[in-house]
Coordinates of C-alpha atoms in Angstrom, one line a residue:
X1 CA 112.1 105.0 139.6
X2 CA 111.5 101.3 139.4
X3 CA 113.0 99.4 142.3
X4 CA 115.7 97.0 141.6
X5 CA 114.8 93.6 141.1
X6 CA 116.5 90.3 142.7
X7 CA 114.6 87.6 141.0
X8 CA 112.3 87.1 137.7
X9 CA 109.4 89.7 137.5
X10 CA 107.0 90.4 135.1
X11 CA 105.1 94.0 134.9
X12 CA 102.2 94.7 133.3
X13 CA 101.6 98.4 132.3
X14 CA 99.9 100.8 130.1
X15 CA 102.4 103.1 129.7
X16 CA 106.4 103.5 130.8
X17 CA 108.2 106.6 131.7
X18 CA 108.7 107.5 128.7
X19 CA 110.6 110.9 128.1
X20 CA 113.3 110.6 126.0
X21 CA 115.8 113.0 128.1
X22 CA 114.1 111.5 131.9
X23 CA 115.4 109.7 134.6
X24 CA 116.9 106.3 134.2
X25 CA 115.4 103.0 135.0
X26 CA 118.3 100.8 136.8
X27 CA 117.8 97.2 136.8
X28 CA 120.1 94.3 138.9
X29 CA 123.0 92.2 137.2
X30 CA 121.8 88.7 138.1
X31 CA 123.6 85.3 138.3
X32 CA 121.8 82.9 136.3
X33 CA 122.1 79.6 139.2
X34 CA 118.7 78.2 137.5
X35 CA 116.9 77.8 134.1
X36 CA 117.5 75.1 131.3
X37 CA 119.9 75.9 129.0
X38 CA 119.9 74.5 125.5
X39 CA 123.3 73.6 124.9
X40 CA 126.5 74.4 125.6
X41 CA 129.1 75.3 122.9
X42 CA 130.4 72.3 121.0
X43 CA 131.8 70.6 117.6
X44 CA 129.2 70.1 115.1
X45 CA 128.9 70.0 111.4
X46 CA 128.6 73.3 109.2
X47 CA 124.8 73.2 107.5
X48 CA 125.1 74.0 104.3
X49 CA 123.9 77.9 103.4
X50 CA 125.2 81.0 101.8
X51 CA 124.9 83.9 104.0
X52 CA 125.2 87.9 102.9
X53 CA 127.7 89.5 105.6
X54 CA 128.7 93.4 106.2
X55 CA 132.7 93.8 106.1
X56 CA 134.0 96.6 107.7
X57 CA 131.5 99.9 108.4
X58 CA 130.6 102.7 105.8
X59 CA 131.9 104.0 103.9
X60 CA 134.9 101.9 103.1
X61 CA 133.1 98.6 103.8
X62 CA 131.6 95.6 101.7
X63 CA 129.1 92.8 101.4
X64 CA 129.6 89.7 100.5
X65 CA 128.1 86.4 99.8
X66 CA 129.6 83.5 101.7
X67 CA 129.4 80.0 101.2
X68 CA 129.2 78.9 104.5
X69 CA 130.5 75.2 103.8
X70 CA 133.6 76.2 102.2
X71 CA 134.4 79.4 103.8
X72 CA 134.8 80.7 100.2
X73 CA 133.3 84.3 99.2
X74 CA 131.0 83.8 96.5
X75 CA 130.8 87.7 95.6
X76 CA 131.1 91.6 96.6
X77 CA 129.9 94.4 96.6
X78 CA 130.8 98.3 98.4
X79 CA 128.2 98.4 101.1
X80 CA 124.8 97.9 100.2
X81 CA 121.0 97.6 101.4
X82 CA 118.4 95.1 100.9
X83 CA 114.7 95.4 100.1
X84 CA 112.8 93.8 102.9
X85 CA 112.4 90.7 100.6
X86 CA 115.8 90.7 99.7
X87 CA 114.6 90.4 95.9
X88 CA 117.0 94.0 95.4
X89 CA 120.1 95.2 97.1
X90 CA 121.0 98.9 96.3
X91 CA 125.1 99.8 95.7
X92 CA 126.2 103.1 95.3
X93 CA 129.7 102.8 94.0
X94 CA 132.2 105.8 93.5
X95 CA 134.1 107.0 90.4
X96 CA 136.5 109.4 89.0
X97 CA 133.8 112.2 88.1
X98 CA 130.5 110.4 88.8
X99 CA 128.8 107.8 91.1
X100 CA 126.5 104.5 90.1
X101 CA 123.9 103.9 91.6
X102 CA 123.1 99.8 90.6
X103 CA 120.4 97.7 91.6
X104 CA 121.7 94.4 92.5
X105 CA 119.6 90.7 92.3
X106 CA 121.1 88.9 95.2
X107 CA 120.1 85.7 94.3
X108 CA 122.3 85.7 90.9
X109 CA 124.5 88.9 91.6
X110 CA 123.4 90.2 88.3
X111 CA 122.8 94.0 87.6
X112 CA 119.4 94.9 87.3
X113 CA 119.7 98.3 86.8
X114 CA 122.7 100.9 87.0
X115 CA 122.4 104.5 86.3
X116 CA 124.6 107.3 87.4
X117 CA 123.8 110.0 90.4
X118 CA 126.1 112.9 91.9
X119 CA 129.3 112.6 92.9
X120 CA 129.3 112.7 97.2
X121 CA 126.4 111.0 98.0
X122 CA 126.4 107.7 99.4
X123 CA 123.7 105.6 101.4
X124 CA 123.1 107.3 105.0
X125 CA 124.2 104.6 107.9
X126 CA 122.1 103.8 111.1
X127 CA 123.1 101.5 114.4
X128 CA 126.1 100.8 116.1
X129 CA 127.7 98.9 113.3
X130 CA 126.7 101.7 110.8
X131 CA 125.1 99.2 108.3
X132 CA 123.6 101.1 105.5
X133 CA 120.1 102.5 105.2
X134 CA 117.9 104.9 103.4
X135 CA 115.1 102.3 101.8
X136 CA 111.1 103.5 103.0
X137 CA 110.1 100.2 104.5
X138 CA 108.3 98.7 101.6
X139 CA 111.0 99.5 99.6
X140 CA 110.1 102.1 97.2
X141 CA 112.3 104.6 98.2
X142 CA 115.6 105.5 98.1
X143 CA 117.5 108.3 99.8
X144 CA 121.0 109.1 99.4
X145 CA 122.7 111.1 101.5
X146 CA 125.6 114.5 100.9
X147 CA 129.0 113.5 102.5
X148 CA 128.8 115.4 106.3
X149 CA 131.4 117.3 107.8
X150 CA 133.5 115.8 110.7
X151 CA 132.2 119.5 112.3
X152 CA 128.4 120.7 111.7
X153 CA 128.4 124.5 111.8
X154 CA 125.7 126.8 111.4
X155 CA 126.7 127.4 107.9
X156 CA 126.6 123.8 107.1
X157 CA 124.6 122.6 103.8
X158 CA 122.9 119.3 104.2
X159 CA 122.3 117.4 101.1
X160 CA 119.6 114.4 100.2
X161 CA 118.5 113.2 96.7
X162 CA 114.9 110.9 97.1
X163 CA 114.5 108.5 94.3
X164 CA 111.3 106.4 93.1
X165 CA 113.7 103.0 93.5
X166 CA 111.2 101.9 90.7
X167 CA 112.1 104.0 88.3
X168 CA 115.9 104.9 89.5
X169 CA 116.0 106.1 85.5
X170 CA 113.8 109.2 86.5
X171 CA 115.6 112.4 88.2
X172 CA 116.2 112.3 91.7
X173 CA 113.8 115.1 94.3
X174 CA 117.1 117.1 95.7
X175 CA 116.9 118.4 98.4
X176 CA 119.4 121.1 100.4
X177 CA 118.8 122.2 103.7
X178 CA 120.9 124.8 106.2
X179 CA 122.6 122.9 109.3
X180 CA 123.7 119.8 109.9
X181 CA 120.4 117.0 109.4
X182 CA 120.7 113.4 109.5
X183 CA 118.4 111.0 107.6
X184 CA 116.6 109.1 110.4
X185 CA 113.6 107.4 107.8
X186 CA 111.1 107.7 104.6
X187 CA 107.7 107.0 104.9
X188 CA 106.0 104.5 102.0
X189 CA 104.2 106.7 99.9
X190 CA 107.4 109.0 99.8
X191 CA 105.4 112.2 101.5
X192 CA 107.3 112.4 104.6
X193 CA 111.3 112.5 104.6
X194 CA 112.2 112.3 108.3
X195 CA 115.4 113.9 109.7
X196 CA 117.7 114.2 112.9
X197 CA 118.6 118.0 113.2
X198 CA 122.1 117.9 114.8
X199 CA 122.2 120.0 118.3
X200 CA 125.7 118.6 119.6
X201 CA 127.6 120.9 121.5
X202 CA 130.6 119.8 123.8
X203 CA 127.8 119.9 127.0
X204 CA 125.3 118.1 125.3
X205 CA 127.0 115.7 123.3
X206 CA 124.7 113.9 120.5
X207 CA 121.5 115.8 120.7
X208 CA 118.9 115.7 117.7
X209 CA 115.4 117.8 117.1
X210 CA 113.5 115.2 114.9
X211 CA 112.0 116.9 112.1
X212 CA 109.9 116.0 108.9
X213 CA 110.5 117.1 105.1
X214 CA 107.4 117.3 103.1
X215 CA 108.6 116.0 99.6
X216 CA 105.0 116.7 98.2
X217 CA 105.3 120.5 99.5
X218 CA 109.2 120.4 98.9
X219 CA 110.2 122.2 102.2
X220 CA 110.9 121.2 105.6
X221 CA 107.7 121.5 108.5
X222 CA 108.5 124.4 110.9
X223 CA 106.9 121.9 113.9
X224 CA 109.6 119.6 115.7
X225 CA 108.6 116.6 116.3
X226 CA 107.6 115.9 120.0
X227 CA 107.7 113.0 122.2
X228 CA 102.9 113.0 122.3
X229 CA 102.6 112.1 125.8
X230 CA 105.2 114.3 127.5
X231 CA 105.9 117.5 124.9
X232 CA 110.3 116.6 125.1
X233 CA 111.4 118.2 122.4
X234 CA 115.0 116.7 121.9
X235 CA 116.1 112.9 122.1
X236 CA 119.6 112.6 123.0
X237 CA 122.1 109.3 122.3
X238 CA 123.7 107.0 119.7
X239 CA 121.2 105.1 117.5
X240 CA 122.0 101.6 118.8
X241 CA 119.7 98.9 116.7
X242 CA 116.4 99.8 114.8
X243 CA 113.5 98.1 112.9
X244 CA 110.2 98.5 111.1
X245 CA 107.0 97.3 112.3
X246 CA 105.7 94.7 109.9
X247 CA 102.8 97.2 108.2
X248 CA 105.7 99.5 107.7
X249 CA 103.8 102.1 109.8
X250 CA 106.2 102.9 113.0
X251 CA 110.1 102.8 113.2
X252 CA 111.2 101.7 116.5
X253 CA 115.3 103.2 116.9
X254 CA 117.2 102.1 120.4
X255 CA 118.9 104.8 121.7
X256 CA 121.4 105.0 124.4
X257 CA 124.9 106.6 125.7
X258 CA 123.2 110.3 125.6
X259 CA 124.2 113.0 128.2
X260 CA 120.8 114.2 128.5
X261 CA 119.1 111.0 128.6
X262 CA 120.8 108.9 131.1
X263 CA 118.8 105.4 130.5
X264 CA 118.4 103.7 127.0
X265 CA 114.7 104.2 125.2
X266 CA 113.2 103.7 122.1
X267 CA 112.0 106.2 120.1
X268 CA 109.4 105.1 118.3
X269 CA 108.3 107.7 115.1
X270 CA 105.1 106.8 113.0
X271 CA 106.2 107.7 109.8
X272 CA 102.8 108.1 108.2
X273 CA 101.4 110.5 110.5
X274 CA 104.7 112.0 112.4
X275 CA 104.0 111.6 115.5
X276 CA 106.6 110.1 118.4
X277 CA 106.7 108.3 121.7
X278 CA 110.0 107.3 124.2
X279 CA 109.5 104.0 125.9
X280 CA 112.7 104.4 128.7
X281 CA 114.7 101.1 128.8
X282 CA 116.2 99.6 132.2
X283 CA 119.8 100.2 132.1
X284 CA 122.4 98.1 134.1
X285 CA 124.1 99.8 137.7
X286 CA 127.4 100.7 136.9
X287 CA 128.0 99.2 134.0
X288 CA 126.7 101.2 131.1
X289 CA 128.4 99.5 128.4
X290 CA 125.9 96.4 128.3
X291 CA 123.7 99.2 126.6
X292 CA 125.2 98.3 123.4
X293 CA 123.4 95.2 123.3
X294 CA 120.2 96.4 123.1
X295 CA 118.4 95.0 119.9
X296 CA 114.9 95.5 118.4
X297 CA 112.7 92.5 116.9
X298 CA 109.0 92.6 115.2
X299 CA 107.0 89.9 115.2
X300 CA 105.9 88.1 112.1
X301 CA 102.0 88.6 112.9
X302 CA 102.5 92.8 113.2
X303 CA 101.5 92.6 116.6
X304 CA 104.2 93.4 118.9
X305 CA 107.8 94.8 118.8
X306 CA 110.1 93.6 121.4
X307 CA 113.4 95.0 122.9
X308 CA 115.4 93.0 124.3
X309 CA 118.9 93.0 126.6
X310 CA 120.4 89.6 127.9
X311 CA 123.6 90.9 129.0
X312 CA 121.6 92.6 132.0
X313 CA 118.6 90.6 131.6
X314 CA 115.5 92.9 130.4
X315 CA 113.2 92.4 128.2
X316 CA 110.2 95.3 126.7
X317 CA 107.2 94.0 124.4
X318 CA 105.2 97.2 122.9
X319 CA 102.2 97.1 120.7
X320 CA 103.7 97.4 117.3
X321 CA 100.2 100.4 116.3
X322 CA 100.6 101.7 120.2
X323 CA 104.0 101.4 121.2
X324 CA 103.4 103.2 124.5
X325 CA 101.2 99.8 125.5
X326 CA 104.4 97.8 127.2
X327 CA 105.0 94.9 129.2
X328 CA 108.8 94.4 130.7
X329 CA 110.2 91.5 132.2
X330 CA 113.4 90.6 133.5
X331 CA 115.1 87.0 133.9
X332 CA 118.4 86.1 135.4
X333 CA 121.8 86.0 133.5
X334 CA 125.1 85.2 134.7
X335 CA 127.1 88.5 135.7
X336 CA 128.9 89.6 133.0
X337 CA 132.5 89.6 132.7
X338 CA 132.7 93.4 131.0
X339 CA 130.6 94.4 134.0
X340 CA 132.8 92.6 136.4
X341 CA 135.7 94.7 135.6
X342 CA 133.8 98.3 135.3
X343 CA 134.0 100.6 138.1
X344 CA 131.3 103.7 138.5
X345 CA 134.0 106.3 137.7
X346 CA 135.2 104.6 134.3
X347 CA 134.0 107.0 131.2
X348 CA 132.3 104.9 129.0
X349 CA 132.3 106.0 125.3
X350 CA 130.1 104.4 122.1
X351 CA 133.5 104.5 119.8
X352 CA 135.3 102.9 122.8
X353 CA 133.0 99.6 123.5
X354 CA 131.4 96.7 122.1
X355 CA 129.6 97.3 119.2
X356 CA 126.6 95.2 118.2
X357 CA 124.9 95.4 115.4
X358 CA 121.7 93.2 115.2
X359 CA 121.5 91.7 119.0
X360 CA 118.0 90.3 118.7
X361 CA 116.1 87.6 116.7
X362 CA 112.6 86.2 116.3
X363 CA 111.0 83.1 115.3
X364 CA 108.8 82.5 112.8
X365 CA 105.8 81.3 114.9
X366 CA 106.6 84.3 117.0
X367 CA 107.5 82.1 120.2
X368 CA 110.8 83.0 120.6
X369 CA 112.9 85.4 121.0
X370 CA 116.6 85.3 121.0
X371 CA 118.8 88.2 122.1
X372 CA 123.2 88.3 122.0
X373 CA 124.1 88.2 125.7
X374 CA 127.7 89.1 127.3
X375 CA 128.6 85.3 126.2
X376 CA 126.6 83.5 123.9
X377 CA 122.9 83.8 123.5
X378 CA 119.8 83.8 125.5
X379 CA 116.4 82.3 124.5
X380 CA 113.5 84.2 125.7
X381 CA 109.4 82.8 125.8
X382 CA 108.0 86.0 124.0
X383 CA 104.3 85.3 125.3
X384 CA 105.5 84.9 128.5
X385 CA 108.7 87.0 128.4
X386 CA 110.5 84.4 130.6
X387 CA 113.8 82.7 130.2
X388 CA 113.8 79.3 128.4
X389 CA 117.5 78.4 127.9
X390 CA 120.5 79.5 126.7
X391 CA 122.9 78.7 124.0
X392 CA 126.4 79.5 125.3
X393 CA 129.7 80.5 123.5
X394 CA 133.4 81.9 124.8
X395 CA 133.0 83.9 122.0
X396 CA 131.3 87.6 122.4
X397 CA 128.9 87.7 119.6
X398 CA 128.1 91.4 117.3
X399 CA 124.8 89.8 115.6
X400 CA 122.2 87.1 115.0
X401 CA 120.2 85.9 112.5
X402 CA 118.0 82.9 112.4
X403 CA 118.4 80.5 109.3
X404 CA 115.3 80.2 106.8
X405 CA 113.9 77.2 108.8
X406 CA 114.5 78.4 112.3
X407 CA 116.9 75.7 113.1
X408 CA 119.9 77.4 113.0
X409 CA 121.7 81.1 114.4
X410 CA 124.2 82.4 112.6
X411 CA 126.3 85.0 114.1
X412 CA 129.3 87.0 113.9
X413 CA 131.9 87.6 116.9
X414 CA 134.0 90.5 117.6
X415 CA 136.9 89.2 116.0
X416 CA 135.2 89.0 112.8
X417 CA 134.6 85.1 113.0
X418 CA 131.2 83.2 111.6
X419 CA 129.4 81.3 113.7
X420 CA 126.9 78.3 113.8
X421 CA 124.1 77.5 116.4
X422 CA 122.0 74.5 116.5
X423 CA 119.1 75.8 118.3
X424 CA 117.6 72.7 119.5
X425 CA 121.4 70.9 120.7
X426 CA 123.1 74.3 121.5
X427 CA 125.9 73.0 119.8
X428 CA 128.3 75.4 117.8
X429 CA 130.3 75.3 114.6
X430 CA 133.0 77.9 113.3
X431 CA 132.0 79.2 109.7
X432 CA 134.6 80.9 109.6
X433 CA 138.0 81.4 112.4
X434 CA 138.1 85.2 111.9
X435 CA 137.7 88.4 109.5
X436 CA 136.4 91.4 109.2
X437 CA 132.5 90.5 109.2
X438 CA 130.8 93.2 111.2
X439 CA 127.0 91.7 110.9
X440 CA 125.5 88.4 108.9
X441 CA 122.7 90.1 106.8
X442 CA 120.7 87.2 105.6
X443 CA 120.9 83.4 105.6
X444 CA 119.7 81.1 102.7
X445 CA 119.9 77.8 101.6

């Protein structure tokens, strides 16, 4: 059990606890009475920019392409996801007797490609804002996902079809599979289909075995998937925030509110060679809401993957090819006003809080880190892991994203308002007053 720190402190370590159902690692709520901050919130002029936003979660959500001087939407499309370049977005759209699948150019709107697939499927959703998934992290696979029912049984069917998302012309791989399985990720040579095997019962709430589909050998591997260092078996939570490492090797996935894992982690699966670690997150006394704003960010050079928290002020680096090498940190932030009001017998439910979908950000150079905190946002030294400044707003923010240039946040509130940050001035604009943005995607000129 790490003892509970009252000022900044930096450790250096090899290795975390790291079982993904072990103890928790409590952390203090400090008041930030020192540090430079960047800016306060303020009136300043809207850059021009069109950004790509998620509306409302899956299924029944959208994206859209806003023109961030105007305010005016630009175009839309049912829920879709990106190619890590953002040169495709995929769309599945539903009709009478039959679904399209259409390739989208997001620069011009324009269908690249459509083609039909079966009726039911959809793209599968991760994080707490449930933004849609299913690409291998290169991009050059596709997985949709069978419609779930609201109560896995035993005699549940789960349904995938794994497309080549270059040739979406070509018949899908289908797969069918008794009980109730998830998609959790796709490797990049399309061998290894990786899945959460539902466990919930009303004890353990969300429990998952992780397990791997080989799509060469078309069946599923008999061996669960194992945290390597400790043998644990089942991971236990709500996916939070995820993200690729740069080489498209690991996928790091922040967990937290699980019954049998009492602290946040990260479970980080390679997806070439199936093998998993659980790096245990602090977690805030008392006040295990601020565990929704957790978010994951790679660096641009592959090195490092950091996960960061700047409602309760923690910050994790792992090595992005040996996630179980860590460094932690954690730097002072003003108490926040969520945790002020909690009390240690108040249930706290996933459906019930905050949800934040996208709380971190990097730089380009890979200096600096930027992370949502419980009012505004916090700016973090990532070689140091130290507090630089902080960017302040009234507003409680559910995302970031920094601009093309790195001048600029944009980010979306819980209200559904856009938002504009100078980085350098601190000095805020409203895109947009209010909404039903859930996450700002991508932001170009």
């Amino acid at each position: 059990m790490m003892k509970t720190l009252h000022r900044q402190v930096l450790l250096l370590s090899t290795a975390m606890l790291a079982a993904c159902g072990g103890p928790a690692v409590s952390i203090a709520t400090h008041s930030a009475t020192s540090g430079p901050r960047a800016g306060d919130a303020g009136n300043a002029a809207v850059h021009p920019a069109h950004l790509w936003l998620q509306n409302g979660q899956s299924p029944d959500g959208s994206v859209t392409l806003l023109d961030a001087t105007t305010g005016k939407t630009l175009a839309s499309y049912p829920n879709g996801v990106a190619s890590r370049d953002w040169s495709r977005m995929y769309v599945v759209t539903a009709q009478a007797s039959q679904n399209l699948l259409k390739v989208v150019d997001p620069a011009t709107g324009r269908d690249i490609t459509v083609t039909t697939t079966d009726p039911g499927f959809a793209l599968p959703t991760s994080g707490g804002g449930q933004r849609p998934a299913g690409l291998s992290p290169s991009g050059g696979h596709l997985v949709l996902a069978g419609a779930s029912p609201s109560t896995p049984s035993p005699s549940t069917t789960s349904r995938f079809l794994v497309y080549d998302s270059n040739h979406l012309d070509r018949a899908p791989q289908r797969i069918a599979l008794g009980g109730s399985f998830l998609f959790d990720g796709i490797n990049d040579d399309g061998r290894n289909l990786y899945l959460l095997e539902d466990l919930s019962t009303p004890t353990t709430g969300g429990a998952y075995h992780v397990r791997r589909y080989d799509l060469i050998a078309g069946a599923l591997d008999p061996t669960i998937i194992v945290d390597k260092r400790t043998g644990e078996k089942s991971i236990s939570g709500t996916a939070i925030d995820s993200v690729n490492s740069r080489d498209g090797a690991w996928q790091f996935t922040v967990y937290g509110f699980g019954q049998m894992s009492p602290s946040p982690f990260v479970h980080a699966l390679n997806l070439n060679d199936a093998i998993a670690f659980c790096i245990d997150l602090p977690s805030a006394p008392r006040d295990q809401v601020l565990d929704l704003l957790w978010g994951v960010a790679a660096s641009h050079d592959g090195r490092f993957v950091y996960a960061v928290n700047s409602a309760h002020g923690s910050v994790v680096e792992m090595a992005a090819d040996s996630p179980y090498q860590t460094r932690q940190a954690t730097f002072p932030v003003p108490t926040p006003t969520s945790a002020a009001a909690w009390t240690p017998w108040t249930p706290v439910t996933v459906q019930a809080k905050r949800q934040v979908d996208g709380a971190a950000a990097i730089s380009f150079d890979d200096h600096t880190l930027y992370s949502i905190g419980d009012a505004g946002v916090f700016v973090v030294d990532a070689a140091r892991l130290r507090l630089t400044g902080s960017l302040l707003s009234k507003q409680a923010l559910s995302s970031l994203i920094l601009s093309g240039d790195g001048q600029r946040l944009y980010a979306t509130s819980v209200d559904g308002a856009v938002l504009q940050v100078d980085v350098s001035t601190g000095r805020w604009a409203s895109v947009t007053a209010g909404g039903a943005a859930v996450s700002v995607l991508r932001a170009q000129p």
